[in-house]
């Protein structure tokens, strides 16, 4: 099989895994051509010097694809609109970044006439599934190479040994070798001391947090922010209209400065094990909160309840890499329909890790002060509630009476 593979397209980040995969591929597949592809979803400085590094380690060329706008507008915002949060805490930062990257890699592999696509995901993680399901959707006949499932390397320490033996420059060392994933939406931290859930994350340790500060280090003065939504999509901050990428970046700045968006959780991976991770999602945490607040006045009770139920399923689909499936598209169609009236402004107060509601307005509000008031009104006859309670409570009353009869026999 090795001899049949002449050209491989590699999902390339320049991190530890993919840095050593280039020479490994050439060693194990008859000096095959390796084309590296990096999807720019907001990694920032992580992309600096990537082309030089890829070429130096054996790649024939590197594509750096700017996917930021599409990522935020077509993947992130639809997930926020759905209210999808995995296991109550995880805002899916890595999960919805993988399908768009893998889709672009598949497209390039087809255009380049590649024989295989390679990724650096481990055999224990979720990302292998996310990448490969997307590849199956866009290049169903393409062979996939996953080195972690077949090579002799067993740990990150051994990866570093391999890199050093092949003179591959690394930005990490053994002592600070957290496994991280960064994009415009979030930064995840796994490994080292975090592998034991008994250990408190070192939020105040210099260099640990990258997108903000801990709540203790945040200012003693609150920051107010007003977010405007159009049909469930955020379009402006404090009256200034912004496109998605700029808006998320601004909220990251505001949230990070105020210690917003830190999540420490043990989650259930798709492959069956539990995994502990620490996530920084400052802007995303603000957006989810604001969108939820706006829906409290713009959605009727039944629609809101149904959305909450389906949000769990939506989050599972995203987490499990099933973005390109009919059921996800169907759920998104439902969500889009519900968002027709989710337009308005949400004012929030950010203070030391807390998001405090400070007012919400919408031209489509369903909140009627005259109906809700505790003062005298002309639209609600309180006497009507007696008949309603009698009917609503009828099953309870019938059961109680029959139980009494049975107990008295």
Tab-separated table of C-alpha atoms in Angstrom:
chain	number	residue	atom	x	y	z
A	1	UNK	CA	0.000	0.000	0.000
A	2	UNK	CA	2.814	2.393	0.864
A	3	UNK	CA	4.181	2.313	-2.662
A	4	UNK	CA	0.856	3.411	-4.124
A	5	UNK	CA	0.811	6.691	-2.226
A	6	UNK	CA	2.749	9.358	-4.101
A	7	UNK	CA	1.060	12.554	-2.869
A	8	UNK	CA	-0.409	13.262	0.557
A	9	UNK	CA	-2.268	16.357	1.737
A	10	UNK	CA	-1.607	16.956	5.431
A	11	UNK	CA	-3.791	18.912	7.842
A	12	UNK	CA	-0.971	21.074	9.194
A	13	UNK	CA	-0.898	23.305	12.252
A	14	UNK	CA	2.831	23.503	12.860
A	15	UNK	CA	2.336	22.044	16.323
A	16	UNK	CA	4.107	19.045	17.765
A	17	UNK	CA	2.046	16.335	16.040
A	18	UNK	CA	2.000	17.691	12.500
A	19	UNK	CA	5.590	18.947	12.657
A	20	UNK	CA	6.943	15.416	12.980
A	21	UNK	CA	4.378	13.879	10.647
A	22	UNK	CA	5.938	15.423	7.526
A	23	UNK	CA	9.278	13.592	7.848
A	24	UNK	CA	7.464	10.499	9.143
A	25	UNK	CA	5.304	10.370	6.004
A	26	UNK	CA	8.317	10.721	3.740
A	27	UNK	CA	10.172	7.982	5.633
A	28	UNK	CA	7.251	5.544	5.581
A	29	UNK	CA	5.689	6.222	2.176
A	30	UNK	CA	8.663	6.116	-0.230
A	31	UNK	CA	9.544	9.806	0.010
A	32	UNK	CA	6.032	10.805	-1.074
A	33	UNK	CA	5.189	14.430	-1.793
A	34	UNK	CA	3.589	16.123	1.216
A	35	UNK	CA	1.397	19.170	0.699
A	36	UNK	CA	0.585	20.942	3.943
A	37	UNK	CA	-2.707	22.774	4.446
A	38	UNK	CA	-3.465	25.129	7.325
A	39	UNK	CA	-6.952	26.478	7.862
A	40	UNK	CA	-6.825	29.952	9.399
A	41	UNK	CA	-9.720	30.070	11.851
A	42	UNK	CA	-8.105	32.739	13.996
A	43	UNK	CA	-5.004	31.106	15.469
A	44	UNK	CA	-3.183	34.436	15.181
A	45	UNK	CA	0.563	34.284	15.736
A	46	UNK	CA	0.537	30.477	15.596
A	47	UNK	CA	0.609	30.851	11.804
A	48	UNK	CA	3.750	33.019	11.835
A	49	UNK	CA	6.667	31.352	10.072
A	50	UNK	CA	4.558	28.324	9.223
A	51	UNK	CA	5.440	28.172	5.538
A	52	UNK	CA	9.182	28.247	6.193
A	53	UNK	CA	8.818	25.530	8.833
A	54	UNK	CA	6.670	23.296	6.612
A	55	UNK	CA	9.074	23.530	3.668
A	56	UNK	CA	12.125	23.048	5.891
A	57	UNK	CA	10.703	19.838	7.356
A	58	UNK	CA	9.926	18.357	3.954
A	59	UNK	CA	6.632	19.692	2.584
A	60	UNK	CA	6.567	20.674	-1.088
A	61	UNK	CA	4.277	23.638	-0.345
A	62	UNK	CA	1.862	25.058	2.203
A	63	UNK	CA	-1.624	26.376	1.688
A	64	UNK	CA	-2.823	28.826	4.340
A	65	UNK	CA	-6.558	29.203	3.798
A	66	UNK	CA	-8.320	32.180	5.384
A	67	UNK	CA	-11.517	30.622	6.748
A	68	UNK	CA	-12.271	33.090	9.550
A	69	UNK	CA	-15.344	34.790	8.059
A	70	UNK	CA	-16.923	31.527	6.949
A	71	UNK	CA	-16.074	29.910	10.290
A	72	UNK	CA	-17.794	32.577	12.366
A	73	UNK	CA	-20.780	33.259	10.127
A	74	UNK	CA	-21.619	29.752	8.875
A	75	UNK	CA	-20.571	27.549	11.789
A	76	UNK	CA	-20.266	29.562	15.008
A	77	UNK	CA	-23.273	31.872	14.773
A	78	UNK	CA	-25.713	29.098	13.715
A	79	UNK	CA	-24.573	27.112	16.764
A	80	UNK	CA	-25.088	30.112	19.045
A	81	UNK	CA	-28.536	30.639	17.512
A	82	UNK	CA	-29.323	27.028	18.394
A	83	UNK	CA	-28.220	27.619	21.989
A	84	UNK	CA	-26.121	24.458	21.652
A	85	UNK	CA	-23.780	23.852	24.601
A	86	UNK	CA	-22.152	20.467	25.155
A	87	UNK	CA	-22.776	19.024	28.628
A	88	UNK	CA	-23.877	22.412	29.993
A	89	UNK	CA	-20.400	23.984	29.857
A	90	UNK	CA	-18.438	23.472	26.644
A	91	UNK	CA	-19.063	26.089	23.945
A	92	UNK	CA	-17.785	23.794	21.184
A	93	UNK	CA	-14.762	25.871	20.159
A	94	UNK	CA	-12.710	23.011	18.713
A	95	UNK	CA	-15.734	21.005	17.604
A	96	UNK	CA	-17.147	23.349	14.983
A	97	UNK	CA	-13.718	24.446	13.748
A	98	UNK	CA	-12.804	20.970	12.521
A	99	UNK	CA	-15.492	20.474	9.849
A	100	UNK	CA	-14.668	23.677	7.966
A	101	UNK	CA	-10.922	22.930	8.018
A	102	UNK	CA	-11.422	19.329	6.901
A	103	UNK	CA	-13.803	20.408	4.129
A	104	UNK	CA	-11.185	22.758	2.692
A	105	UNK	CA	-8.464	20.108	2.994
A	106	UNK	CA	-10.641	17.639	1.082
A	107	UNK	CA	-11.248	20.205	-1.656
A	108	UNK	CA	-7.509	20.890	-1.997
A	109	UNK	CA	-6.683	17.176	-1.982
A	110	UNK	CA	-9.071	16.616	-4.886
A	111	UNK	CA	-7.711	19.633	-6.794
A	112	UNK	CA	-4.114	18.452	-6.233
A	113	UNK	CA	-4.874	14.882	-7.284
A	114	UNK	CA	-3.680	13.541	-3.945
A	115	UNK	CA	-3.727	9.853	-3.088
A	116	UNK	CA	-4.413	10.379	0.609
A	117	UNK	CA	-5.219	12.868	3.335
A	118	UNK	CA	-3.311	12.762	6.610
A	119	UNK	CA	-4.179	14.254	10.010
A	120	UNK	CA	-2.381	14.349	13.347
A	121	UNK	CA	-5.312	13.522	15.609
A	122	UNK	CA	-4.758	10.922	18.295
A	123	UNK	CA	-6.666	7.663	18.440
A	124	UNK	CA	-8.098	8.671	21.820
A	125	UNK	CA	-9.647	11.985	20.832
A	126	UNK	CA	-12.736	13.418	19.174
A	127	UNK	CA	-10.933	15.272	16.387
A	128	UNK	CA	-10.110	12.126	14.407
A	129	UNK	CA	-13.848	11.565	14.025
A	130	UNK	CA	-14.597	15.198	13.155
A	131	UNK	CA	-11.913	15.327	10.480
A	132	UNK	CA	-12.729	11.993	8.932
A	133	UNK	CA	-16.503	12.446	8.825
A	134	UNK	CA	-16.001	15.739	6.972
A	135	UNK	CA	-13.554	14.088	4.575
A	136	UNK	CA	-16.076	11.309	3.932
A	137	UNK	CA	-18.657	13.970	3.088
A	138	UNK	CA	-16.455	15.801	0.549
A	139	UNK	CA	-13.940	13.178	-0.635
A	140	UNK	CA	-15.641	9.845	0.083
A	141	UNK	CA	-13.092	7.719	-1.799
A	142	UNK	CA	-9.980	9.374	-0.388
A	143	UNK	CA	-7.608	7.229	1.680
A	144	UNK	CA	-6.960	8.589	5.180
A	145	UNK	CA	-3.669	8.243	7.037
A	146	UNK	CA	-3.780	8.682	10.811
A	147	UNK	CA	-0.211	8.188	12.133
A	148	UNK	CA	-1.219	8.081	15.787
A	149	UNK	CA	-3.132	4.900	15.070
A	150	UNK	CA	-0.263	3.110	13.346
A	151	UNK	CA	3.147	4.475	14.333
A	152	UNK	CA	5.403	3.357	17.184
A	153	UNK	CA	5.335	6.685	19.032
A	154	UNK	CA	3.337	6.325	22.246
A	155	UNK	CA	3.537	9.706	24.020
A	156	UNK	CA	4.167	13.407	23.563
A	157	UNK	CA	7.597	12.938	25.161
A	158	UNK	CA	8.466	10.440	22.447
A	159	UNK	CA	7.223	12.914	19.851
A	160	UNK	CA	9.648	15.484	21.218
A	161	UNK	CA	12.423	12.891	21.059
A	162	UNK	CA	11.573	12.286	17.382
A	163	UNK	CA	11.529	16.021	16.657
A	164	UNK	CA	14.901	16.552	18.292
A	165	UNK	CA	16.402	13.621	16.394
A	166	UNK	CA	15.179	15.130	13.110
A	167	UNK	CA	16.185	18.732	13.988
A	168	UNK	CA	12.591	19.939	13.902
A	169	UNK	CA	12.180	23.251	15.783
A	170	UNK	CA	9.415	23.323	18.397
A	171	UNK	CA	7.754	26.186	20.254
A	172	UNK	CA	7.147	24.051	23.343
A	173	UNK	CA	9.234	22.240	25.915
A	174	UNK	CA	8.582	19.213	28.092
A	175	UNK	CA	7.661	21.253	31.157
A	176	UNK	CA	5.031	23.447	29.494
A	177	UNK	CA	3.747	20.897	27.053
A	178	UNK	CA	-0.003	21.477	27.455
A	179	UNK	CA	-2.051	20.265	24.535
A	180	UNK	CA	-3.732	23.420	23.242
A	181	UNK	CA	-6.132	24.311	20.471
A	182	UNK	CA	-6.655	27.945	19.590
A	183	UNK	CA	-8.956	29.756	17.221
A	184	UNK	CA	-10.875	33.026	17.144
A	185	UNK	CA	-13.591	31.550	19.374
A	186	UNK	CA	-11.599	29.858	22.136
A	187	UNK	CA	-8.445	28.328	23.563
A	188	UNK	CA	-8.392	24.863	25.135
A	189	UNK	CA	-5.840	23.456	27.580
A	190	UNK	CA	-5.351	19.748	28.279
A	191	UNK	CA	-2.640	17.520	29.725
A	192	UNK	CA	0.069	17.810	32.400
A	193	UNK	CA	-1.367	18.753	35.817
A	194	UNK	CA	-4.841	19.161	34.305
A	195	UNK	CA	-5.113	15.415	33.751
A	196	UNK	CA	-5.923	15.064	37.468
A	197	UNK	CA	-9.339	16.675	38.171
A	198	UNK	CA	-8.206	17.204	41.772
A	199	UNK	CA	-5.740	19.880	40.642
A	200	UNK	CA	-6.918	23.476	40.473
A	201	UNK	CA	-6.031	25.188	37.175
A	202	UNK	CA	-3.208	27.704	37.580
A	203	UNK	CA	-5.185	30.665	36.230
A	204	UNK	CA	-2.878	33.225	37.809
A	205	UNK	CA	0.324	31.535	36.664
A	206	UNK	CA	2.012	33.753	34.045
A	207	UNK	CA	1.463	32.428	30.544
A	208	UNK	CA	-1.331	29.991	31.351
A	209	UNK	CA	-4.255	32.161	30.251
A	210	UNK	CA	-3.832	33.703	26.824
A	211	UNK	CA	-7.204	35.268	26.027
A	212	UNK	CA	-7.797	37.094	29.284
A	213	UNK	CA	-7.194	37.246	33.009
A	214	UNK	CA	-8.580	35.382	35.985
A	215	UNK	CA	-11.583	36.934	37.763
A	216	UNK	CA	-9.320	37.877	40.697
A	217	UNK	CA	-7.092	39.899	38.366
A	218	UNK	CA	-9.976	41.654	36.602
A	219	UNK	CA	-10.702	45.358	37.274
A	220	UNK	CA	-12.764	46.388	40.299
A	221	UNK	CA	-14.933	48.522	37.997
A	222	UNK	CA	-17.590	46.856	35.793
A	223	UNK	CA	-17.731	47.179	32.014
A	224	UNK	CA	-21.072	47.702	30.261
A	225	UNK	CA	-21.663	46.402	26.753
A	226	UNK	CA	-24.736	46.448	24.501
A	227	UNK	CA	-25.053	43.836	21.770
A	228	UNK	CA	-27.519	44.183	18.902
A	229	UNK	CA	-28.944	41.101	17.194
A	230	UNK	CA	-30.752	40.788	13.855
A	231	UNK	CA	-32.694	37.530	13.537
A	232	UNK	CA	-30.469	35.916	16.145
A	233	UNK	CA	-27.183	37.066	14.581
A	234	UNK	CA	-25.075	39.628	16.485
A	235	UNK	CA	-24.416	42.640	14.247
A	236	UNK	CA	-23.303	45.531	16.474
A	237	UNK	CA	-21.590	46.375	19.752
A	238	UNK	CA	-22.497	49.615	21.534
A	239	UNK	CA	-24.163	50.889	18.386
A	240	UNK	CA	-21.232	50.180	16.072
A	241	UNK	CA	-22.021	47.714	13.304
A	242	UNK	CA	-19.442	44.976	12.857
A	243	UNK	CA	-18.932	41.852	10.781
A	244	UNK	CA	-18.706	38.566	12.641
A	245	UNK	CA	-14.932	38.257	12.966
A	246	UNK	CA	-14.493	41.823	14.231
A	247	UNK	CA	-17.425	41.453	16.624
A	248	UNK	CA	-16.141	38.242	18.198
A	249	UNK	CA	-12.643	39.721	18.506
A	250	UNK	CA	-14.049	42.788	20.279
A	251	UNK	CA	-16.068	40.681	22.707
A	252	UNK	CA	-12.989	38.531	23.349
A	253	UNK	CA	-11.154	41.699	24.311
A	254	UNK	CA	-13.919	42.935	26.628
A	255	UNK	CA	-14.627	39.527	28.126
A	256	UNK	CA	-10.997	38.589	28.571
A	257	UNK	CA	-10.214	41.821	30.403
A	258	UNK	CA	-13.031	41.093	32.849
A	259	UNK	CA	-12.233	37.439	33.545
A	260	UNK	CA	-15.234	36.150	31.569
A	261	UNK	CA	-15.505	32.720	29.974
A	262	UNK	CA	-13.303	30.318	31.936
A	263	UNK	CA	-14.636	26.763	32.017
A	264	UNK	CA	-13.039	23.839	33.833
A	265	UNK	CA	-14.847	20.602	33.117
A	266	UNK	CA	-14.586	16.856	32.811
A	267	UNK	CA	-16.434	15.975	29.616
A	268	UNK	CA	-17.477	12.719	27.994
A	269	UNK	CA	-15.537	12.225	24.796
A	270	UNK	CA	-17.183	10.606	21.810
A	271	UNK	CA	-14.827	7.614	22.046
A	272	UNK	CA	-16.123	6.768	25.516
A	273	UNK	CA	-13.625	8.109	28.019
A	274	UNK	CA	-13.819	11.144	30.264
A	275	UNK	CA	-11.408	13.995	29.639
A	276	UNK	CA	-10.577	17.084	31.694
A	277	UNK	CA	-10.094	20.371	29.896
A	278	UNK	CA	-9.874	24.063	30.693
A	279	UNK	CA	-11.400	26.409	28.133
A	280	UNK	CA	-11.133	30.143	27.548
A	281	UNK	CA	-14.127	31.471	25.610
A	282	UNK	CA	-14.592	35.112	26.670
A	283	UNK	CA	-16.503	36.547	23.709
A	284	UNK	CA	-18.451	33.367	23.099
A	285	UNK	CA	-19.667	33.211	26.693
A	286	UNK	CA	-20.974	36.771	26.371
A	287	UNK	CA	-22.708	36.000	23.062
A	288	UNK	CA	-24.434	32.863	24.319
A	289	UNK	CA	-25.649	34.744	27.395
A	290	UNK	CA	-26.883	37.752	25.418
A	291	UNK	CA	-28.664	35.625	22.823
A	292	UNK	CA	-30.380	33.624	25.559
A	293	UNK	CA	-31.555	36.816	27.271
A	294	UNK	CA	-33.010	38.182	24.028
A	295	UNK	CA	-34.918	34.955	23.403
A	296	UNK	CA	-36.615	35.255	26.812
A	297	UNK	CA	-38.692	38.150	25.463
A	298	UNK	CA	-38.941	37.219	21.774
A	299	UNK	CA	-39.868	33.514	21.801
A	300	UNK	CA	-43.150	32.045	23.017
A	301	UNK	CA	-42.970	29.431	25.757
A	302	UNK	CA	-43.496	26.335	23.583
A	303	UNK	CA	-40.923	27.387	20.992
A	304	UNK	CA	-38.431	28.252	23.703
A	305	UNK	CA	-38.904	24.866	25.393
A	306	UNK	CA	-38.565	22.954	22.132
A	307	UNK	CA	-35.397	24.863	21.274
A	308	UNK	CA	-33.924	24.012	24.668
A	309	UNK	CA	-34.627	20.315	24.114
A	310	UNK	CA	-33.185	20.243	20.612
A	311	UNK	CA	-30.138	22.280	21.672
A	312	UNK	CA	-28.802	19.191	23.449
A	313	UNK	CA	-29.094	17.150	20.246
A	314	UNK	CA	-27.566	19.966	18.195
A	315	UNK	CA	-24.600	20.187	20.572
A	316	UNK	CA	-24.077	16.420	20.366
A	317	UNK	CA	-24.064	16.560	16.557
A	318	UNK	CA	-21.481	19.346	16.553
A	319	UNK	CA	-19.332	17.675	19.201
A	320	UNK	CA	-19.470	14.339	17.372
A	321	UNK	CA	-18.390	15.813	14.030
A	322	UNK	CA	-21.756	15.319	12.338
A	323	UNK	CA	-22.039	18.815	10.886
A	324	UNK	CA	-22.456	17.604	7.308
A	325	UNK	CA	-25.524	15.475	7.938
A	326	UNK	CA	-29.192	15.812	6.972
A	327	UNK	CA	-30.307	15.889	10.610
A	328	UNK	CA	-28.005	18.819	11.461
A	329	UNK	CA	-29.267	20.699	8.422
A	330	UNK	CA	-32.850	19.979	9.457
A	331	UNK	CA	-32.230	21.228	12.991
A	332	UNK	CA	-30.588	24.358	11.592
A	333	UNK	CA	-33.680	24.967	9.448
A	334	UNK	CA	-35.817	24.792	12.588
A	335	UNK	CA	-33.483	27.158	14.403
A	336	UNK	CA	-33.494	29.650	11.516
A	337	UNK	CA	-37.300	29.710	11.590
A	338	UNK	CA	-37.308	30.454	15.317
A	339	UNK	CA	-34.895	33.367	14.879
A	340	UNK	CA	-37.186	35.538	12.726
A	341	UNK	CA	-38.169	37.641	15.744
A	342	UNK	CA	-34.899	37.416	17.716
A	343	UNK	CA	-33.972	41.031	17.004
A	344	UNK	CA	-33.107	43.627	19.611
A	345	UNK	CA	-30.552	44.939	22.078
A	346	UNK	CA	-29.116	43.273	25.156
A	347	UNK	CA	-27.200	45.317	27.719
A	348	UNK	CA	-24.836	43.433	30.015
A	349	UNK	CA	-22.543	44.294	32.904
A	350	UNK	CA	-19.222	42.427	32.950
A	351	UNK	CA	-17.608	42.205	36.366
A	352	UNK	CA	-14.923	39.842	37.669
A	353	UNK	CA	-15.991	36.761	35.744
A	354	UNK	CA	-19.709	37.506	36.011
A	355	UNK	CA	-22.191	38.505	33.315
A	356	UNK	CA	-25.023	40.515	34.857
A	357	UNK	CA	-28.167	41.429	32.938
A	358	UNK	CA	-28.621	45.186	32.568
A	359	UNK	CA	-31.622	45.466	30.225
A	360	UNK	CA	-33.142	43.981	27.080
A	361	UNK	CA	-35.387	45.463	24.369
A	362	UNK	CA	-36.893	44.180	21.130
A	363	UNK	CA	-39.441	45.441	18.597
A	364	UNK	CA	-40.849	41.882	18.704
A	365	UNK	CA	-41.088	41.586	22.470
A	366	UNK	CA	-43.785	39.307	23.855
A	367	UNK	CA	-43.554	40.884	27.288
A	368	UNK	CA	-46.691	42.941	27.981
A	369	UNK	CA	-46.303	45.093	31.059
A	370	UNK	CA	-50.062	45.626	31.319
A	371	UNK	CA	-50.638	41.870	31.533
A	372	UNK	CA	-47.718	41.163	33.860
A	373	UNK	CA	-48.225	44.063	36.286
A	374	UNK	CA	-49.054	43.582	39.971
A	375	UNK	CA	-51.016	46.833	39.798
A	376	UNK	CA	-54.603	47.179	38.625
A	377	UNK	CA	-55.170	46.233	34.982
A	378	UNK	CA	-58.033	45.837	32.517
A	379	UNK	CA	-56.778	42.866	30.493
A	380	UNK	CA	-56.555	40.011	32.985
A	381	UNK	CA	-59.485	38.729	35.037
A	382	UNK	CA	-57.931	37.071	38.055
A	383	UNK	CA	-61.178	35.192	38.765
A	384	UNK	CA	-60.609	33.185	35.571
A	385	UNK	CA	-57.725	31.347	37.220
A	386	UNK	CA	-60.036	29.352	39.519
A	387	UNK	CA	-61.614	27.378	36.679
A	388	UNK	CA	-58.229	26.866	35.045
A	389	UNK	CA	-56.712	25.460	38.237
A	390	UNK	CA	-59.677	23.097	38.692
A	391	UNK	CA	-59.143	21.637	35.224
A	392	UNK	CA	-55.331	21.696	35.400
A	393	UNK	CA	-55.423	19.949	38.767
A	394	UNK	CA	-58.164	17.461	37.875
A	395	UNK	CA	-55.801	14.457	37.364
A	396	UNK	CA	-54.183	15.125	40.752
A	397	UNK	CA	-57.558	15.387	42.465
A	398	UNK	CA	-58.941	12.229	40.822
A	399	UNK	CA	-55.853	10.193	41.780
A	400	UNK	CA	-55.968	11.442	45.376
A	401	UNK	CA	-59.672	10.548	45.766
A	402	UNK	CA	-59.193	7.072	44.285
A	403	UNK	CA	-56.129	6.460	46.484
A	404	UNK	CA	-58.215	7.387	49.532
A	405	UNK	CA	-60.889	4.882	48.528
A	406	UNK	CA	-58.361	2.124	48.040
A	407	UNK	CA	-56.642	2.872	51.326
A	408	UNK	CA	-59.931	2.851	53.223
A	409	UNK	CA	-60.907	-0.640	52.061
